[in-house]
Amino acid sequence: MILDLKAIIMDIESKITIIGGGIGGLVCAIALQQKGFNNIQIFERRTEAQSIGAGFVAWANASWVLNKLGLLDGLAKLGGRLKQMQRWTDQGEYLGGVDITKIDQGIGYPSYAVSQADFQQFLQHKANEQGIVIRNNQCVIDIEDNGPENSFLRFEDGSKTEADIVIGADGRMNSIARKYVQKENKPIYQNYINWVGILESDNPMPIENNVLDYWGCGTRFGIVPINKYKVYWAGCKALLLNNVNTADTDKQELLHIFNNWPTLIKRVIKETQDQNIKRIPIFDHNPNPNWFRNRVCLLGDAAHASLPTSGQGACQAMEDGWHLSEQMAALSTLPEVFNAYQDIRFEKTTAITISAREFASSLFNTQEAFCLKRNNIAKFTDYEKSANGMIGLWSKNLK
Ligand SMILES: Cc1cc2nc3c(=O)[nH]c(=O)nc-3n(C[C@H](O)[C@H](O)[C@H](O)COP(=O)(O)OP(=O)(O)OC[C@H]3O[C@@H](n4cnc5c(N)ncnc54)[C@H](O)[C@@H]3O)c2cc1C
């Protein structure tokens, strides 16, 4: 059956269904509701907020979006301001740093480090306050066209629901919406594993407001302060996908990998509770310029999952939510809305995905000679120019 796209008229009474109550889905729902769309439901497969990472930096571009939605004060209460993004070798040699205050000035908003779970709970609370319906424990298993009128979502429990507009914010790994839109969903393993953790310590962490990024050879350890006593971190290593831990626990594995690294790293690993450490094989997607089909449109990781080396996954999901809501408020047919949204978002998210891959291929290169040369280049890098590059890319289309 071929739908007559011209007949798909957008109106404020449309039933809007969002698959996925992660950061992207929640921000999009809040933005739409604030623009007068009242008929919004989020279907989330999990019982409560749960996130893929431990924490993230809501960079100034995310703060731009949150300010538009009146949510920036809430982020400021949960998060910590940052001064510098410092690079070090695994032996504690300083390689230089990007001034985060410059990025903030350049984009015009503050950046904050925040626990992903806290931030997601905050968004859920705001969505509830605005009257957005979040249906937990509802796993979508299929999307079907129902003629030109609307679509059906089918759920794992056998039930189904109708929707005039479907926003697929169902993440990077197994997006049902991506399968519907692009007819495939093949995340690509990028040959490294992240162990992420979050630590609340009784003793202050000696890192002030600086992000510490340690580079080894095929290995990396990053620590991000949320406040004096709370940090989130990621230990990463180039490994084949079928590789299994050689130690009994993730903590033991990490202590083994980072045994000869600076003391702070070992302290952070040792003090983190086992249940707060997650092992995550890292996948992304090739950029694909088909973000919508019929009534279904992709958003966040489902549309453009970039590697964690971009530092921008959550921020870009928020930008998507804002821009999609803007187009829905301004235009009157779904094809117009979805085309305009994709036009604004595709180039920026593609640039972020590609630069994250380039950075990862340098960080997770396992050849000593390459790593030595890379570190030497880092020592002589013009970090002001790097900051300006980030400002240029991250502030694109934020007007
Ligand atoms: C190890 C790691 C570290 C990261 N670190 C950072 C970082 O420092 N900074 C940063 O900005 N980004 C980071 N990211 C990326 C960031 O987590 C994602 O880009 C961001 O969460 C995307 O938000 P989203 O809403 O699109 O998807 P998600 O947060 O993945 O949310 C998708 C939601 O959809 C739900 N869902 C999925 N399938 C279904 C279904 N069939 N039915 C119903 N619900 C469904 C899921 O349960 C989930 O709640 C990291 C990612 C990884 C893997």
XYZ file of C-alpha atoms and ligand atoms in Angstrom:
452
model
C 0.000 0.000 0.000
C 1.344 3.454 -0.940
C 0.385 6.308 1.330
C -0.507 9.651 -0.188
C 2.032 11.761 1.658
C 0.421 15.031 0.601
C -2.679 13.950 2.503
C -0.837 13.611 5.774
C -1.858 16.878 7.333
C -0.291 17.858 10.617
C -2.601 19.368 13.125
C -2.356 20.317 16.735
C -4.852 17.597 17.739
C -2.752 14.811 16.163
C -2.016 11.799 18.385
C 1.750 11.897 18.826
C 3.427 8.727 19.950
C 7.058 8.662 21.036
C 8.847 5.332 21.263
C 11.510 5.592 23.975
C 11.616 7.654 27.166
C 15.350 8.418 27.052
C 16.790 11.916 26.950
C 15.793 12.517 23.300
C 12.197 11.293 23.655
C 11.594 13.248 26.862
C 13.044 16.535 25.591
C 11.049 16.233 22.368
C 7.815 15.555 24.306
C 8.395 18.540 26.607
C 9.181 20.843 23.668
C 6.080 19.711 21.736
C 3.827 20.084 24.734
C 5.125 23.609 25.345
C 4.220 24.451 21.738
C 0.614 23.430 22.277
C 0.571 19.741 21.276
C -1.403 18.009 24.022
C -1.966 14.551 22.719
C 1.485 13.094 23.459
C 2.267 9.633 24.803
C 5.689 8.111 25.431
C 6.035 4.321 25.369
C 9.090 3.126 27.290
C 10.053 -0.543 27.563
C 11.673 -0.137 30.969
C 10.157 0.294 34.411
C 12.067 3.464 35.187
C 14.765 5.819 33.915
C 17.793 3.805 32.967
C 20.566 5.020 30.776
C 23.290 3.531 28.652
C 26.086 5.634 30.205
C 26.890 6.787 33.745
C 27.088 10.526 33.235
C 27.496 13.007 30.434
C 28.466 16.592 29.811
C 25.520 18.743 28.827
C 27.651 21.040 26.701
C 26.677 24.661 26.076
C 24.637 23.651 23.011
C 22.462 21.377 25.194
C 22.114 24.246 27.677
C 20.905 26.412 24.778
C 18.050 23.933 24.217
C 17.273 23.538 27.924
C 17.178 27.305 28.356
C 14.562 27.532 25.585
C 12.485 24.978 27.514
C 12.906 26.666 30.906
C 14.896 23.674 32.201
C 18.374 25.159 32.529
C 18.014 26.036 36.227
C 17.111 22.409 36.917
C 20.238 21.190 35.132
C 22.341 23.739 37.052
C 21.078 22.271 40.356
C 22.020 18.716 39.360
C 25.254 19.332 37.510
C 28.729 20.733 38.041
C 30.459 23.480 36.046
C 33.697 22.588 34.276
C 36.902 24.556 33.667
C 39.244 22.546 31.496
C 39.386 19.328 29.494
C 42.899 18.115 30.244
C 44.849 15.471 28.339
C 47.500 13.330 30.015
C 49.533 10.282 29.060
C 49.074 7.035 30.972
C 52.317 7.933 32.794
C 50.985 11.278 34.009
C 52.636 13.578 31.466
C 50.509 16.644 30.693
C 49.612 17.045 27.021
C 47.546 20.228 27.178
C 43.929 21.216 27.683
C 40.870 22.773 26.113
C 39.459 25.730 28.037
C 35.789 24.858 28.608
C 34.966 28.376 29.800
C 35.956 29.574 26.289
C 33.503 27.108 24.730
C 30.798 28.319 27.104
C 31.513 31.964 26.233
C 31.609 31.176 22.515
C 28.196 29.454 22.553
C 26.766 31.718 25.210
C 25.658 29.119 27.787
C 27.317 27.134 30.605
C 28.255 23.451 30.269
C 27.500 21.038 33.141
C 28.611 17.521 34.018
C 25.656 15.503 35.276
C 24.688 11.968 36.261
C 22.664 10.510 33.399
C 20.132 8.856 35.746
C 19.577 12.090 37.731
C 19.059 14.080 34.565
C 16.666 11.543 33.107
C 14.627 11.492 36.333
C 14.493 15.289 36.260
C 13.162 15.240 32.681
C 10.591 12.576 33.603
C 9.411 14.679 36.501
C 9.083 17.764 34.253
C 7.231 15.723 31.618
C 4.803 14.436 34.282
C 4.266 17.973 35.583
C 3.360 19.088 32.049
C 0.820 16.276 31.759
C 2.720 14.152 29.260
C 1.715 10.500 29.537
C 4.660 8.129 30.016
C 3.719 4.460 29.742
C 6.453 2.308 31.244
C 6.897 -1.449 30.680
C 5.574 -1.019 27.129
C 7.961 -2.571 24.640
C 7.102 -1.794 21.014
C 7.791 -4.754 18.744
C 6.468 -3.500 15.410
C 5.097 -0.515 13.522
C 2.433 -1.060 10.854
C 0.808 1.335 8.395
C -2.942 1.648 8.751
C -3.724 3.202 5.348
C -3.304 6.958 4.949
C -5.113 7.508 8.234
C -2.577 6.511 10.833
C -0.101 3.885 12.062
C -0.315 1.054 14.581
C 2.262 0.260 17.202
C 2.291 -3.349 18.385
C 3.517 -4.202 21.863
C 5.204 -7.251 23.340
C 2.131 -7.975 25.504
C -0.040 -8.369 22.370
C -1.802 -4.988 22.608
C -1.694 -2.286 19.934
C -2.312 1.440 19.683
C -3.009 3.949 16.903
C -0.877 7.011 16.226
C -1.068 9.880 13.746
C 2.631 10.670 14.176
C 5.322 8.309 15.475
C 8.636 9.644 16.781
C 11.219 6.886 17.036
C 13.519 7.784 19.943
C 14.327 4.166 20.736
C 18.109 4.296 20.886
C 21.069 2.918 18.999
C 21.077 -0.837 19.386
C 17.720 -2.238 18.393
C 15.515 0.597 17.189
C 12.172 -0.652 15.885
C 11.550 2.768 14.311
C 14.878 2.675 12.479
C 13.981 -0.757 11.121
C 10.649 0.615 9.882
C 12.183 3.728 8.291
C 15.440 2.342 6.868
C 14.412 -1.322 6.545
C 17.515 -2.332 8.501
C 19.204 -1.622 11.770
C 22.821 -2.657 11.852
C 24.849 -0.870 14.499
C 28.575 -1.186 13.788
C 30.969 -2.450 16.437
C 33.895 -0.004 16.634
C 36.373 -2.419 18.197
C 36.523 -1.175 21.743
C 34.847 -1.716 25.085
C 33.870 0.994 27.580
C 33.509 0.290 31.265
C 31.566 3.201 32.740
C 31.121 3.982 36.414
C 29.870 6.565 38.841
C 31.449 7.165 42.244
C 30.296 9.124 45.263
C 33.201 9.292 47.690
C 33.470 10.406 51.332
C 36.716 12.192 50.521
C 37.039 15.010 47.985
C 38.515 14.197 44.589
C 41.713 16.106 43.787
C 40.628 17.216 40.313
C 38.859 20.551 40.873
C 36.529 21.287 37.958
C 38.644 19.611 35.318
C 37.868 16.714 33.008
C 40.888 14.378 33.086
C 41.494 12.362 29.929
C 44.382 9.850 30.110
C 45.695 8.288 26.892
C 47.481 4.972 26.658
C 48.021 2.819 23.598
C 44.697 1.249 22.650
C 43.486 2.282 26.101
C 41.985 5.396 27.644
C 40.662 6.471 31.017
C 38.520 9.589 31.525
C 37.250 11.104 34.780
C 34.600 13.838 34.889
C 33.738 15.663 38.138
C 30.072 16.377 38.917
C 31.030 17.903 42.250
C 33.901 17.620 44.764
C 32.743 14.181 45.921
C 31.068 12.741 42.848
C 32.638 11.754 39.536
C 31.701 9.606 36.601
C 34.355 7.821 34.601
C 35.024 5.591 31.608
C 37.837 3.081 31.117
C 38.200 1.979 27.497
C 40.232 -0.645 25.669
C 40.518 -1.814 22.070
C 39.124 -5.381 22.083
C 37.350 -7.790 19.783
C 33.604 -8.048 20.338
C 33.699 -11.677 21.441
C 36.429 -10.950 23.989
C 35.488 -11.852 27.553
C 36.905 -10.522 30.821
C 39.976 -12.357 32.023
C 39.122 -11.511 35.657
C 36.046 -12.470 37.729
C 34.632 -8.972 38.006
C 34.738 -5.826 35.900
C 36.525 -4.060 38.736
C 39.303 -6.667 38.818
C 39.566 -6.514 35.037
C 39.935 -2.728 35.139
C 42.492 -2.810 37.965
C 44.471 -5.228 35.828
C 44.263 -3.102 32.643
C 45.054 0.181 34.415
C 47.538 -1.247 36.923
C 50.478 0.994 35.951
C 48.441 4.134 35.421
C 48.281 7.170 37.780
C 47.129 6.497 41.355
C 43.926 8.525 41.016
C 42.626 6.105 38.362
C 43.176 3.103 40.621
C 41.523 4.935 43.522
C 38.471 5.754 41.399
C 38.110 2.147 40.219
C 38.643 0.664 43.704
C 36.173 3.001 45.417
C 33.381 2.516 42.872
C 30.822 -0.066 43.971
C 30.646 -3.131 41.726
C 26.988 -2.507 40.856
C 27.909 0.971 39.583
C 30.277 -0.362 36.916
C 28.880 -1.333 33.498
C 30.744 -2.996 30.613
C 29.526 -1.709 27.236
C 30.781 -2.797 23.799
C 30.737 0.357 21.659
C 28.681 0.577 18.460
C 27.684 3.469 16.230
C 25.801 3.836 12.915
C 26.891 4.876 9.462
C 25.187 8.196 8.686
C 22.012 7.469 6.706
C 20.054 10.371 5.190
C 16.659 8.653 5.508
C 15.234 9.751 8.803
C 11.533 9.316 8.069
C 8.990 7.227 6.220
C 5.263 7.914 6.054
C 4.250 8.948 9.609
C 7.390 7.779 11.380
C 10.420 9.982 12.083
C 13.680 9.145 13.872
C 15.321 11.140 16.628
C 18.474 10.906 18.791
C 20.573 7.740 18.674
C 17.951 6.001 16.508
C 18.699 8.563 13.768
C 22.437 9.149 14.226
C 24.251 7.245 16.976
C 27.778 8.635 17.319
C 30.581 7.165 19.413
C 31.055 8.333 23.011
C 34.272 10.035 21.768
C 31.983 12.720 20.295
C 30.860 13.662 23.818
C 27.718 14.862 22.016
C 25.231 11.957 21.853
C 22.860 13.228 24.516
C 23.319 16.873 23.468
C 22.431 16.069 19.847
C 19.361 14.078 20.946
C 18.185 17.218 22.789
C 18.835 19.401 19.735
C 16.765 16.977 17.631
C 13.850 17.244 20.033
C 13.935 21.028 19.894
C 14.221 21.296 16.097
C 11.526 18.712 15.406
C 9.133 20.570 17.715
C 9.960 23.873 15.976
C 9.143 22.440 12.551
C 5.953 20.795 13.823
C 4.785 24.128 15.176
C 5.664 25.995 11.972
C 4.626 23.701 9.092
C 1.396 22.005 8.144
C 2.123 18.659 6.494
C 4.233 15.825 7.842
C 6.487 15.538 4.767
C 7.300 19.256 5.060
C 8.002 18.932 8.773
C 10.186 15.848 8.482
C 12.111 17.186 5.459
C 12.824 20.500 7.162
C 13.890 18.751 10.383
C 16.248 16.393 8.574
C 17.680 19.259 6.499
C 18.590 21.164 9.646
C 20.024 18.151 11.486
C 21.701 15.757 9.070
C 24.887 17.635 8.196
C 25.700 18.556 11.789
C 25.100 15.094 13.222
C 27.042 13.490 10.363
C 30.057 15.741 11.020
C 29.911 14.758 14.709
C 29.667 11.016 13.923
C 32.639 11.171 11.547
C 34.906 13.229 13.804
C 34.099 10.890 16.732
C 35.255 7.921 14.607
C 38.480 9.699 13.661
C 39.218 10.509 17.307
C 38.434 6.929 18.372
C 40.668 5.433 15.676
C 43.571 7.490 17.027
C 42.819 6.780 20.711
C 42.364 3.043 20.222
C 45.296 2.505 17.882
C 47.482 -0.157 19.486
C 50.817 0.621 17.772
C 53.401 2.179 20.119
C 55.025 4.326 17.408
C 51.673 5.777 16.389
C 50.722 6.557 19.989
C 54.045 8.291 20.726
C 53.652 10.460 17.640
C 50.005 11.207 18.505
C 50.980 12.293 22.031
C 53.735 14.535 20.679
C 51.293 16.190 18.323
C 48.906 16.685 21.261
C 51.641 18.539 23.188
C 51.945 21.109 20.410
C 48.258 21.363 19.573
C 46.731 24.828 19.456
C 43.962 24.171 22.002
C 42.390 27.566 21.435
C 41.866 26.552 17.816
C 40.387 23.235 19.018
C 37.951 25.130 21.261
C 36.959 27.366 18.339
C 36.342 24.279 16.189
C 34.005 22.880 18.840
C 32.205 26.214 19.162
C 31.734 26.379 15.371
C 30.323 22.863 15.027
C 28.295 22.644 18.230
C 26.600 26.024 17.797
C 25.514 25.310 14.209
C 21.797 25.958 13.603
C 21.118 27.211 17.119
C 19.289 30.446 16.400
C 29.339 4.044 26.987
C 28.648 5.261 26.523
C 29.030 6.489 27.045
C 28.390 7.651 26.614
N 28.817 8.838 27.101
C 28.233 9.989 26.642
C 28.684 11.273 27.080
O 29.621 11.403 27.879
N 28.065 12.378 26.593
C 26.990 12.294 25.721
O 26.432 13.349 25.338
N 26.565 11.095 25.284
C 27.152 9.950 25.712
N 26.731 8.762 25.252
C 25.639 8.749 24.292
C 24.286 9.010 24.941
O 24.077 8.134 26.026
C 23.196 8.819 23.899
O 23.559 9.486 22.711
C 21.879 9.391 24.389
O 21.468 8.670 25.524
C 20.847 9.285 23.271
O 19.572 9.500 23.773
P 18.318 8.806 23.093
O 17.137 9.300 23.844
O 18.367 8.988 21.625
O 18.531 7.248 23.308
P 18.582 6.407 24.661
O 19.103 7.205 25.782
O 19.262 5.127 24.317
O 17.045 6.124 24.961
C 16.295 5.220 24.206
C 15.120 4.771 25.054
O 14.257 3.975 24.254
C 13.829 2.840 25.002
N 13.476 1.788 24.046
C 14.310 1.137 23.207
N 13.626 0.245 22.454
C 12.335 0.352 22.835
C 11.146 -0.310 22.428
N 11.162 -1.247 21.453
N 9.957 0.021 23.006
C 9.918 0.990 23.977
N 11.028 1.635 24.406
C 12.217 1.346 23.844
C 15.051 2.498 25.864
O 14.701 1.721 26.977
C 15.563 3.891 26.234
O 14.974 4.378 27.416
C 27.352 7.586 25.658
C 26.982 6.369 25.137
C 27.630 5.210 25.543
C 27.259 3.913 24.919
